[in-house]
């Protein structure tokens, strides 16, 4: 099968891709947040409020172990949680409301996912950045020990979330049940996602098991870089990159597979 | 020039693979007006979607050497929760058209007034069709794909559409699919019949229609 949609060079293909993705992102923002009050700023205001709320509750309740300062521990953990959970969750029902847009040649099923993925990752990132900056400036948490590895950790987590988003999104095209089941899995996954613990606190036997979880590796790297040599972070970068690559490949193949079955309404 | 070469389209159904188009070839030059007759379920809309590029063929090639519209003149191609204006904006972005130039034309043509600021899902099917037609005329294409001829709105609006599409855009190519011959006879110079996944071209519309009736 080969279809030549006019003679397009890579450059003009990229231009079209950027234009379509941009149009889809704007369309998402307008339908989700409208033009009322703060409009598109909800993209990051919402996760910020969430994280801030959790920080306050945890600080007041003091349920947290005192091994690490509670505020930076929660800010790093909860921001990471929102990054993967929102990004994957938004892909569940990405195609159905947009099916009529597939009448336009340049709008492809993959574009519908990419627009939502980029929007969620941007929202979670701006939220984390703003919140961390504000709280640090206010003096409630010390500045990070080393920012660069934190950035790497964040990007690796975003990569994981986007790959998983493609897989969950593609499967949910085949059956609505996938979207619902994913929300349950996401919730049950919380305790082992790495948000609530450092691997170093776990018994030796469980440490090795915990490092099989991709998000645990990301959060360890993030917190290790934030807190510095005072703590012992455990992570396996080659393993994480391999898992991300495999998931991304599976995701892209799955989307390509279901794209053939979806048509404009 | 649009060139279809041995295009095959199959769909998976619960009862196995269903072949809709089985080796369709067609060549459309600039200015050609082609009518394609076919009964319900003959594969007319599938053919139009393939030519538009919204779907890909199972086998064979489609080369588009000119800009081709999306399948026109039905309520689709819109996102229901967006307002009429936001849909215009979206489609302008996708086709790289200037929204500021397009909007006054759409506002004037579709006559929807304040309803352009309401979500499209609240529109009646007539309002939707008017908006669809107006947007498709606001973006210039070399070839228009028309899935069943536009019966938009009342007689006056219908006449306005006919004038906008068939008079003002006389120089463009058009591919019209329909199950009845009247509009094809009126607007087309070439005529084909789609039966059993095969496309056959006839010398004129009347011969095509006779064959279509007999089939």
Short mmCIF file of C-alpha atoms in Angstrom, two decimals:
data_model
loop_
_atom_site.label_atom_id
_atom_site.label_comp_id
_atom_site.label_asym_id
_atom_site.label_seq_id
_atom_site.Cartn_x
_atom_site.Cartn_y
_atom_site.Cartn_z
CA UNK A 1 0.00 0.00 0.00
CA UNK A 2 1.41 3.35 -0.95
CA UNK A 3 -0.43 6.61 -1.22
CA UNK A 4 1.32 9.77 -2.27
CA UNK A 5 -0.57 12.69 -0.74
CA UNK A 6 0.87 15.23 -3.15
CA UNK A 7 4.62 15.56 -3.39
CA UNK A 8 5.50 16.59 0.15
CA UNK A 9 9.03 17.16 1.36
CA UNK A 10 10.01 16.45 4.94
CA UNK A 11 10.05 20.18 5.67
CA UNK A 12 6.54 20.84 4.43
CA UNK A 13 5.37 17.66 6.15
CA UNK A 14 6.74 18.99 9.41
CA UNK A 15 5.08 22.33 8.80
CA UNK A 16 1.69 20.68 8.28
CA UNK A 17 2.23 18.50 11.35
CA UNK A 18 3.02 21.51 13.51
CA UNK A 19 0.01 23.42 12.19
CA UNK A 20 -2.42 20.54 12.74
CA UNK A 21 -1.07 19.71 16.20
CA UNK A 22 -1.31 23.39 17.13
CA UNK A 23 -4.89 23.61 15.89
CA UNK A 24 -5.83 20.49 17.85
CA UNK A 25 -4.20 21.81 21.04
CA UNK A 26 -6.11 25.09 20.70
CA UNK A 27 -9.30 23.12 20.09
CA UNK A 28 -8.67 21.08 23.28
CA UNK A 29 -8.02 24.17 25.36
CA UNK A 30 -11.14 25.95 24.13
CA UNK A 31 -13.51 23.02 24.73
CA UNK A 32 -12.00 22.06 28.06
CA UNK A 33 -11.50 25.43 29.67
CA UNK A 34 -13.49 27.82 27.51
CA UNK A 35 -12.71 31.49 27.33
CA UNK A 36 -14.20 32.36 30.73
CA UNK A 37 -12.16 33.55 33.72
CA UNK A 38 -8.56 32.33 33.50
CA UNK A 39 -9.20 30.13 30.44
CA UNK A 40 -6.17 28.19 29.29
CA UNK A 41 -4.29 28.86 32.53
CA UNK A 42 -6.35 26.08 34.05
CA UNK A 43 -4.02 23.73 32.15
CA UNK A 44 -1.47 24.25 34.92
CA UNK A 45 -3.56 25.99 37.59
CA UNK A 46 -5.52 22.79 38.17
CA UNK A 47 -2.53 20.48 38.90
CA UNK A 48 -0.95 23.28 40.94
CA UNK A 49 -3.98 23.58 43.18
CA UNK A 50 -4.04 19.83 43.57
CA UNK A 51 -0.40 19.59 44.59
CA UNK A 52 -0.60 22.60 46.88
CA UNK A 53 -3.65 21.13 48.61
CA UNK A 54 -1.86 17.84 49.22
CA UNK A 55 1.25 19.64 50.50
CA UNK A 56 -0.84 21.57 53.01
CA UNK A 57 -2.78 18.52 54.21
CA UNK A 58 0.37 16.41 54.64
CA UNK A 59 2.20 19.19 56.45
CA UNK A 60 -0.68 19.74 58.86
CA UNK A 61 -1.35 16.06 59.55
CA UNK A 62 2.35 15.22 59.95
CA UNK A 63 1.52 11.65 58.98
CA UNK A 64 4.67 11.52 56.96
CA UNK A 65 7.85 9.96 58.31
CA UNK A 66 10.42 12.58 59.31
CA UNK A 67 13.27 11.09 57.31
CA UNK A 68 13.01 13.83 54.68
CA UNK A 69 11.50 17.34 54.76
CA UNK A 70 7.82 16.87 53.97
CA UNK A 71 7.22 19.79 51.61
CA UNK A 72 9.84 19.02 48.91
CA UNK A 73 9.06 15.29 49.29
CA UNK A 74 5.39 15.88 48.50
CA UNK A 75 6.02 18.48 45.79
CA UNK A 76 8.37 16.17 43.86
CA UNK A 77 6.19 13.11 44.43
CA UNK A 78 2.81 14.60 43.70
CA UNK A 79 3.95 16.57 40.66
CA UNK A 80 5.38 13.36 39.20
CA UNK A 81 2.17 11.52 39.98
CA UNK A 82 0.09 14.13 38.17
CA UNK A 83 2.47 14.05 35.19
CA UNK A 84 1.99 10.36 34.48
CA UNK A 85 -1.57 9.98 35.68
CA UNK A 86 -3.09 12.97 33.83
CA UNK A 87 -1.10 12.34 30.67
CA UNK A 88 -2.11 8.70 30.40
CA UNK A 89 -5.65 9.34 31.60
CA UNK A 90 -6.40 11.97 28.95
CA UNK A 91 -5.77 9.52 26.14
CA UNK A 92 -8.62 7.24 27.16
CA UNK A 93 -11.31 9.03 25.24
CA UNK A 94 -9.28 11.05 22.75
CA UNK A 95 -10.69 9.76 19.49
CA UNK A 96 -14.47 9.59 19.84
CA UNK A 97 -15.21 13.32 20.43
CA UNK A 98 -12.85 14.21 17.57
CA UNK A 99 -13.92 11.60 15.05
CA UNK A 100 -15.61 14.10 12.76
CA UNK A 101 -12.29 15.97 12.42
CA UNK A 102 -10.81 12.92 10.71
CA UNK A 103 -12.66 14.00 7.55
CA UNK A 104 -9.78 16.40 7.07
CA UNK A 105 -6.90 14.66 5.35
CA UNK A 106 -4.16 16.18 7.48
CA UNK A 107 -5.80 15.22 10.75
CA UNK A 108 -4.73 11.69 11.71
CA UNK A 109 -5.61 9.56 14.71
CA UNK A 110 -2.04 9.90 16.04
CA UNK A 111 -2.39 13.70 15.94
CA UNK A 112 -5.40 13.53 18.26
CA UNK A 113 -3.27 11.71 20.84
CA UNK A 114 -0.17 13.86 20.34
CA UNK A 115 -2.15 17.06 20.93
CA UNK A 116 -3.52 15.79 24.24
CA UNK A 117 -0.18 14.33 25.35
CA UNK A 118 1.68 17.59 24.70
CA UNK A 119 -0.99 19.60 26.46
CA UNK A 120 -0.96 17.41 29.59
CA UNK A 121 2.84 17.24 29.77
CA UNK A 122 3.04 21.02 29.36
CA UNK A 123 0.41 21.54 32.06
CA UNK A 124 2.10 19.24 34.57
CA UNK A 125 5.55 20.72 33.81
CA UNK A 126 4.50 24.36 34.15
CA UNK A 127 2.64 23.46 37.32
CA UNK A 128 5.70 21.75 38.88
CA UNK A 129 8.05 24.54 37.83
CA UNK A 130 5.81 27.35 39.09
CA UNK A 131 4.95 25.66 42.36
CA UNK A 132 8.55 24.67 43.16
CA UNK A 133 9.77 28.18 42.34
CA UNK A 134 7.08 29.83 44.47
CA UNK A 135 7.57 27.57 47.48
CA UNK A 136 11.36 27.83 47.27
CA UNK A 137 11.20 31.62 47.00
CA UNK A 138 8.86 31.71 49.98
CA UNK A 139 11.48 29.79 51.93
CA UNK A 140 9.43 26.65 52.64
CA UNK A 141 11.78 24.39 50.71
CA UNK A 142 15.51 24.57 49.97
CA UNK A 143 16.65 25.10 46.37
CA UNK A 144 17.53 21.90 44.46
CA UNK A 145 21.01 20.40 44.74
CA UNK A 146 21.41 19.75 40.98
CA UNK A 147 18.78 20.79 38.44
CA UNK A 148 20.07 19.01 35.32
CA UNK A 149 19.44 15.39 36.46
CA UNK A 150 16.02 16.54 37.68
CA UNK A 151 15.24 17.71 34.16
CA UNK A 152 16.37 14.34 32.77
CA UNK A 153 14.18 12.52 35.31
CA UNK A 154 11.19 14.67 34.39
CA UNK A 155 11.69 14.09 30.65
CA UNK A 156 12.07 10.33 31.16
CA UNK A 157 8.85 10.28 33.17
CA UNK A 158 7.07 12.32 30.48
CA UNK A 159 8.37 9.87 27.85
CA UNK A 160 7.04 6.94 29.88
CA UNK A 161 3.66 8.66 30.32
CA UNK A 162 3.32 9.54 26.64
CA UNK A 163 4.18 6.00 25.52
CA UNK A 164 1.70 4.53 27.99
CA UNK A 165 -0.85 7.14 26.86
CA UNK A 166 -0.56 5.91 23.27
CA UNK A 167 -1.07 2.30 24.38
CA UNK A 168 -4.04 3.03 26.65
CA UNK A 169 -5.49 5.42 24.04
CA UNK A 170 -5.20 2.89 21.22
CA UNK A 171 -6.72 0.09 23.28
CA UNK A 172 -9.59 2.29 24.41
CA UNK A 173 -10.52 2.84 20.77
CA UNK A 174 -11.19 -0.89 20.61
CA UNK A 175 -13.22 -0.98 23.82
CA UNK A 176 -14.64 1.61 26.21
CA UNK A 177 -13.88 -0.78 29.06
CA UNK A 178 -10.15 -0.05 28.72
CA UNK A 179 -10.59 3.59 29.73
CA UNK A 180 -12.55 2.64 32.85
CA UNK A 181 -10.25 -0.21 33.85
CA UNK A 182 -7.25 2.09 33.38
CA UNK A 183 -8.56 4.49 36.02
CA UNK A 184 -8.78 1.61 38.49
CA UNK A 185 -5.30 0.38 37.61
CA UNK A 186 -3.90 3.90 37.90
CA UNK A 187 -5.37 4.20 41.38
CA UNK A 188 -4.15 0.81 42.57
CA UNK A 189 -0.74 1.61 41.13
CA UNK A 190 -0.40 4.64 43.43
CA UNK A 191 1.23 2.93 46.44
CA UNK A 192 3.92 1.31 44.28
CA UNK A 193 4.46 4.29 41.96
CA UNK A 194 7.28 5.63 44.13
CA UNK A 195 5.50 8.74 45.29
CA UNK A 196 5.25 7.73 48.97
CA UNK A 197 8.68 6.18 49.59
CA UNK A 198 12.37 6.17 48.80
CA UNK A 199 13.70 2.81 47.65
CA UNK A 200 16.42 3.05 50.30
CA UNK A 201 13.78 2.78 53.05
CA UNK A 202 12.58 -0.59 51.77
CA UNK A 203 13.93 -4.01 52.76
CA UNK A 204 16.67 -5.24 50.39
CA UNK A 205 14.47 -7.90 48.76
CA UNK A 206 11.72 -5.43 47.91
CA UNK A 207 14.19 -2.82 46.67
CA UNK A 208 15.03 -4.95 43.64
CA UNK A 209 11.34 -5.49 42.90
CA UNK A 210 10.57 -1.77 43.25
CA UNK A 211 13.17 -0.89 40.64
CA UNK A 212 11.18 -2.84 38.04
CA UNK A 213 8.57 -0.06 38.23
CA UNK A 214 9.53 2.65 35.70
CA UNK A 215 8.04 5.54 37.67
CA UNK A 216 10.01 4.53 40.78
CA UNK A 217 13.26 4.96 38.82
CA UNK A 218 12.18 8.40 37.59
CA UNK A 219 11.17 9.69 41.01
CA UNK A 220 14.35 8.32 42.62
CA UNK A 221 16.46 10.17 40.04
CA UNK A 222 14.39 13.33 40.55
CA UNK A 223 14.61 13.27 44.34
CA UNK A 224 18.23 12.13 44.34
CA UNK A 225 19.14 15.22 42.30
CA UNK A 226 16.94 17.46 44.39
CA UNK A 227 18.10 16.40 47.87
CA UNK A 228 21.73 15.76 46.85
CA UNK A 229 24.28 13.45 48.47
CA UNK A 230 22.45 13.47 51.80
CA UNK A 231 20.21 10.66 50.53
CA UNK A 232 20.89 7.46 48.65
CA UNK A 233 18.78 7.26 45.48
CA UNK A 234 18.41 3.97 43.59
CA UNK A 235 17.68 3.87 39.87
CA UNK A 236 18.61 1.99 36.73
CA UNK A 237 18.78 4.35 33.75
CA UNK A 238 19.56 1.77 31.00
CA UNK A 239 16.58 -0.28 32.19
CA UNK A 240 14.32 2.80 32.20
CA UNK A 241 15.34 3.89 28.70
CA UNK A 242 14.84 0.35 27.38
CA UNK A 243 11.36 0.11 28.90
CA UNK A 244 10.44 3.54 27.52
CA UNK A 245 11.65 2.62 24.04
CA UNK A 246 9.72 -0.64 24.01
CA UNK A 247 6.54 1.04 25.32
CA UNK A 248 6.81 3.84 22.76
CA UNK A 249 7.23 1.35 19.94
CA UNK A 250 4.27 -0.72 21.15
CA UNK A 251 2.23 2.49 21.49
CA UNK A 252 2.98 3.70 17.97
CA UNK A 253 2.25 0.28 16.45
CA UNK A 254 -1.01 0.06 18.43
CA UNK A 255 -2.13 3.51 17.26
CA UNK A 256 -1.27 2.67 13.65
CA UNK A 257 -3.21 -0.55 14.05
CA UNK A 258 -6.41 1.05 15.33
CA UNK A 259 -6.14 4.10 13.05
CA UNK A 260 -7.13 1.87 10.13
CA UNK A 261 -10.35 0.92 11.90
CA UNK A 262 -11.45 4.46 12.78
CA UNK A 263 -13.25 6.62 10.25
CA UNK A 264 -14.88 10.00 10.31
CA UNK A 265 -18.49 9.88 11.44
CA UNK B 1 -4.51 16.04 -11.88
CA UNK B 2 -5.79 13.32 -9.57
CA UNK B 3 -4.89 9.75 -10.44
CA UNK B 4 -6.41 6.63 -8.91
CA UNK B 5 -4.69 3.43 -9.92
CA UNK B 6 -6.18 0.01 -9.16
CA UNK B 7 -7.56 1.14 -5.82
CA UNK B 8 -8.86 -1.62 -3.56
CA UNK B 9 -10.64 -0.98 -0.27
CA UNK B 10 -11.61 -3.74 2.11
CA UNK B 11 -13.16 -3.46 5.55
CA UNK B 12 -13.09 -5.99 8.30
CA UNK B 13 -16.57 -6.99 9.38
CA UNK B 14 -17.82 -9.60 11.82
CA UNK B 15 -18.52 -11.83 8.84
CA UNK B 16 -15.00 -11.54 7.45
CA UNK B 17 -13.44 -9.17 4.97
CA UNK B 18 -15.77 -7.10 2.83
CA UNK B 19 -14.47 -5.69 -0.42
CA UNK B 20 -16.06 -2.31 -1.18
CA UNK B 21 -13.85 -1.18 -4.04
CA UNK B 22 -12.12 -3.76 -6.20
CA UNK B 23 -9.59 -2.18 -8.52
CA UNK B 24 -10.91 1.32 -9.24
CA UNK B 25 -8.93 3.54 -11.62
CA UNK B 26 -9.82 7.12 -12.47
CA UNK B 27 -8.03 10.17 -13.69
CA UNK B 28 -9.31 13.69 -13.05
CA UNK B 29 -7.86 16.65 -14.93
CA UNK B 30 -8.17 20.29 -14.01
CA UNK B 31 -11.71 21.50 -14.67
CA UNK B 32 -13.24 18.04 -15.08
CA UNK B 33 -16.74 17.59 -13.70
CA UNK B 34 -17.28 13.93 -12.95
CA UNK B 35 -20.52 12.41 -11.78
CA UNK B 36 -20.51 8.99 -10.15
CA UNK B 37 -23.80 7.12 -9.90
CA UNK B 38 -24.28 4.30 -7.48
CA UNK B 39 -26.93 2.71 -5.32
CA UNK B 40 -26.95 2.84 -1.53
CA UNK B 41 -24.01 0.86 -0.24
CA UNK B 42 -22.26 0.75 -3.62
CA UNK B 43 -19.19 2.42 -2.06
CA UNK B 44 -19.68 6.02 -3.25
CA UNK B 45 -18.86 7.63 0.07
CA UNK B 46 -15.91 5.30 0.57
CA UNK B 47 -14.57 6.32 -2.83
CA UNK B 48 -14.97 10.01 -1.98
CA UNK B 49 -13.23 9.57 1.38
CA UNK B 50 -10.34 7.78 -0.31
CA UNK B 51 -9.97 10.54 -2.91
CA UNK B 52 -10.03 13.15 -0.14
CA UNK B 53 -7.29 11.28 1.69
CA UNK B 54 -9.30 10.95 4.90
CA UNK B 55 -8.91 7.17 4.50
CA UNK B 56 -6.16 5.14 2.95
CA UNK B 57 -6.68 2.42 0.32
CA UNK B 58 -6.02 -1.21 1.18
CA UNK B 59 -4.14 -1.54 -2.13
CA UNK B 60 -3.41 0.67 -5.12
CA UNK B 61 -2.32 4.28 -5.28
CA UNK B 62 -3.98 7.68 -5.23
CA UNK B 63 -1.94 10.67 -6.38
CA UNK B 64 -3.30 14.13 -5.68
CA UNK B 65 -1.62 16.71 -7.90
CA UNK B 66 -4.00 19.48 -6.86
CA UNK B 67 -5.62 20.62 -3.67
CA UNK B 68 -8.68 18.54 -2.85
CA UNK B 69 -11.51 19.47 -0.50
CA UNK B 70 -12.90 17.26 2.23
CA UNK B 71 -16.19 15.51 1.31
CA UNK B 72 -18.60 18.46 1.23
CA UNK B 73 -22.09 19.34 2.08
CA UNK B 74 -23.13 17.33 5.03
CA UNK B 75 -23.05 18.18 8.71
CA UNK B 76 -19.85 16.27 9.44
CA UNK B 77 -16.28 17.54 9.63
CA UNK B 78 -17.15 19.59 12.72
CA UNK B 79 -16.36 19.23 16.39
CA UNK B 80 -19.69 19.43 18.22
CA UNK B 81 -18.61 21.13 21.44
CA UNK B 82 -16.83 23.94 19.60
CA UNK B 83 -18.82 26.99 18.51
CA UNK B 84 -19.37 27.70 14.83
CA UNK B 85 -16.67 30.36 14.90
CA UNK B 86 -14.17 28.11 16.65
CA UNK B 87 -14.82 25.45 14.02
CA UNK B 88 -14.07 28.02 11.30
CA UNK B 89 -10.88 28.90 13.14
CA UNK B 90 -9.88 25.24 13.48
CA UNK B 91 -10.47 24.44 9.82
CA UNK B 92 -8.59 27.57 8.70
CA UNK B 93 -5.64 26.48 10.82
CA UNK B 94 -5.69 22.95 9.42
CA UNK B 95 -5.82 24.16 5.80
CA UNK B 96 -3.45 27.09 6.35
CA UNK B 97 -6.09 29.65 5.40
CA UNK B 98 -6.42 33.10 6.85
CA UNK B 99 -9.13 33.10 9.52
CA UNK B 100 -9.59 36.88 9.43
CA UNK B 101 -10.38 36.74 5.71
CA UNK B 102 -12.60 33.69 5.98
CA UNK B 103 -14.80 34.74 8.90
CA UNK B 104 -16.65 37.69 7.28
CA UNK B 105 -17.46 35.51 4.27
CA UNK B 106 -18.75 32.67 6.47
CA UNK B 107 -20.79 35.06 8.64
CA UNK B 108 -22.33 36.64 5.60
CA UNK B 109 -22.96 33.43 3.69
CA UNK B 110 -24.35 31.07 6.33
CA UNK B 111 -26.76 33.65 7.80
CA UNK B 112 -26.52 32.07 11.24
CA UNK B 113 -26.02 35.39 13.05
CA UNK B 114 -25.57 35.08 16.80
CA UNK B 115 -25.77 31.28 16.63
CA UNK B 116 -22.23 31.21 15.26
CA UNK B 117 -21.18 31.75 18.87
CA UNK B 118 -23.08 28.67 20.07
CA UNK B 119 -21.69 25.10 20.10
CA UNK B 120 -22.33 23.29 16.84
CA UNK B 121 -23.99 20.40 18.68
CA UNK B 122 -26.93 22.70 19.46
CA UNK B 123 -27.54 23.36 15.73
CA UNK B 124 -30.32 21.82 13.69
CA UNK B 125 -29.17 19.73 10.75
CA UNK B 126 -30.12 22.57 8.40
CA UNK B 127 -27.99 25.07 10.34
CA UNK B 128 -25.10 22.63 10.40
CA UNK B 129 -25.29 22.10 6.65
CA UNK B 130 -25.33 25.87 6.07
CA UNK B 131 -22.24 26.34 8.21
CA UNK B 132 -20.52 23.38 6.53
CA UNK B 133 -21.18 24.76 3.10
CA UNK B 134 -20.07 28.28 4.01
CA UNK B 135 -16.78 27.07 5.52
CA UNK B 136 -16.02 24.88 2.53
CA UNK B 137 -16.50 27.87 0.22
CA UNK B 138 -14.26 30.06 2.38
CA UNK B 139 -11.27 27.84 1.66
CA UNK B 140 -10.17 27.58 -1.95
CA UNK B 141 -9.63 24.15 -3.50
CA UNK B 142 -8.77 23.03 -7.03
CA UNK B 143 -11.11 20.07 -6.74
CA UNK B 144 -14.34 19.80 -4.77
CA UNK B 145 -15.64 16.46 -3.59
CA UNK B 146 -19.39 16.40 -3.20
CA UNK B 147 -21.17 13.56 -1.48
CA UNK B 148 -24.81 13.75 -2.63
CA UNK B 149 -25.71 17.12 -3.99
CA UNK B 150 -26.31 19.76 -1.49
CA UNK B 151 -29.89 20.23 -0.53
CA UNK B 152 -29.12 22.92 1.96
CA UNK B 153 -31.89 24.98 3.50
CA UNK B 154 -34.80 26.51 1.63
CA UNK B 155 -35.03 27.21 -2.10
CA UNK B 156 -33.41 30.62 -1.84
CA UNK B 157 -30.45 29.32 0.15
CA UNK B 158 -30.18 26.33 -2.15
CA UNK B 159 -29.95 28.68 -5.13
CA UNK B 160 -27.30 30.73 -3.36
CA UNK B 161 -25.19 27.60 -2.82
CA UNK B 162 -25.66 26.48 -6.41
CA UNK B 163 -24.47 29.88 -7.64
CA UNK B 164 -21.48 29.96 -5.28
CA UNK B 165 -20.28 26.47 -6.15
CA UNK B 166 -21.29 25.79 -9.75
CA UNK B 167 -21.24 29.28 -11.27
CA UNK B 168 -18.47 31.08 -9.42
CA UNK B 169 -16.23 28.02 -9.31
CA UNK B 170 -16.90 26.84 -12.85
CA UNK B 171 -13.16 26.49 -13.54
CA UNK B 172 -12.56 23.97 -10.73
CA UNK B 173 -12.73 20.20 -10.87
CA UNK B 174 -15.63 18.48 -9.19
CA UNK B 175 -16.46 14.94 -8.31
CA UNK B 176 -20.09 14.41 -7.41
CA UNK B 177 -21.41 11.09 -6.16
CA UNK B 178 -25.13 10.52 -6.07
CA UNK B 179 -27.81 7.87 -6.35
CA UNK B 180 -29.88 9.98 -8.70
CA UNK B 181 -29.05 11.43 -12.09
CA UNK B 182 -30.65 14.89 -12.01
CA UNK B 183 -27.79 16.85 -10.47
CA UNK B 184 -25.17 14.90 -12.32
CA UNK B 185 -26.91 15.59 -15.61
CA UNK B 186 -27.05 19.27 -14.71
CA UNK B 187 -23.46 19.76 -13.61
CA UNK B 188 -21.23 17.02 -15.02
CA UNK B 189 -19.49 16.42 -18.31
CA UNK B 190 -18.21 12.93 -17.48
CA UNK B 191 -20.26 10.14 -15.95
CA UNK B 192 -19.37 6.88 -14.24
CA UNK B 193 -21.34 4.11 -12.59
CA UNK B 194 -20.12 2.31 -9.47
CA UNK B 195 -21.38 -1.29 -9.17
CA UNK B 196 -19.91 -4.35 -7.46
CA UNK B 197 -16.76 -2.48 -6.55
CA UNK B 198 -16.05 -1.57 -10.17
CA UNK B 199 -16.11 1.90 -11.70
CA UNK B 200 -17.15 2.16 -15.34
CA UNK B 201 -17.03 5.36 -17.33
CA UNK B 202 -19.58 6.09 -20.09
CA UNK B 203 -19.56 8.40 -23.09
CA UNK B 204 -22.26 10.65 -21.64
CA UNK B 205 -24.55 10.98 -18.66
CA UNK B 206 -27.57 9.48 -20.41
CA UNK B 207 -25.78 6.28 -21.39
CA UNK B 208 -24.45 6.02 -17.86
CA UNK B 209 -27.90 6.53 -16.43
CA UNK B 210 -29.42 3.89 -18.71
CA UNK B 211 -26.77 1.42 -17.57
CA UNK B 212 -27.29 2.39 -13.94
CA UNK B 213 -31.05 1.84 -14.21
CA UNK B 214 -30.59 -1.53 -15.89
CA UNK B 215 -28.03 -2.77 -13.36
#
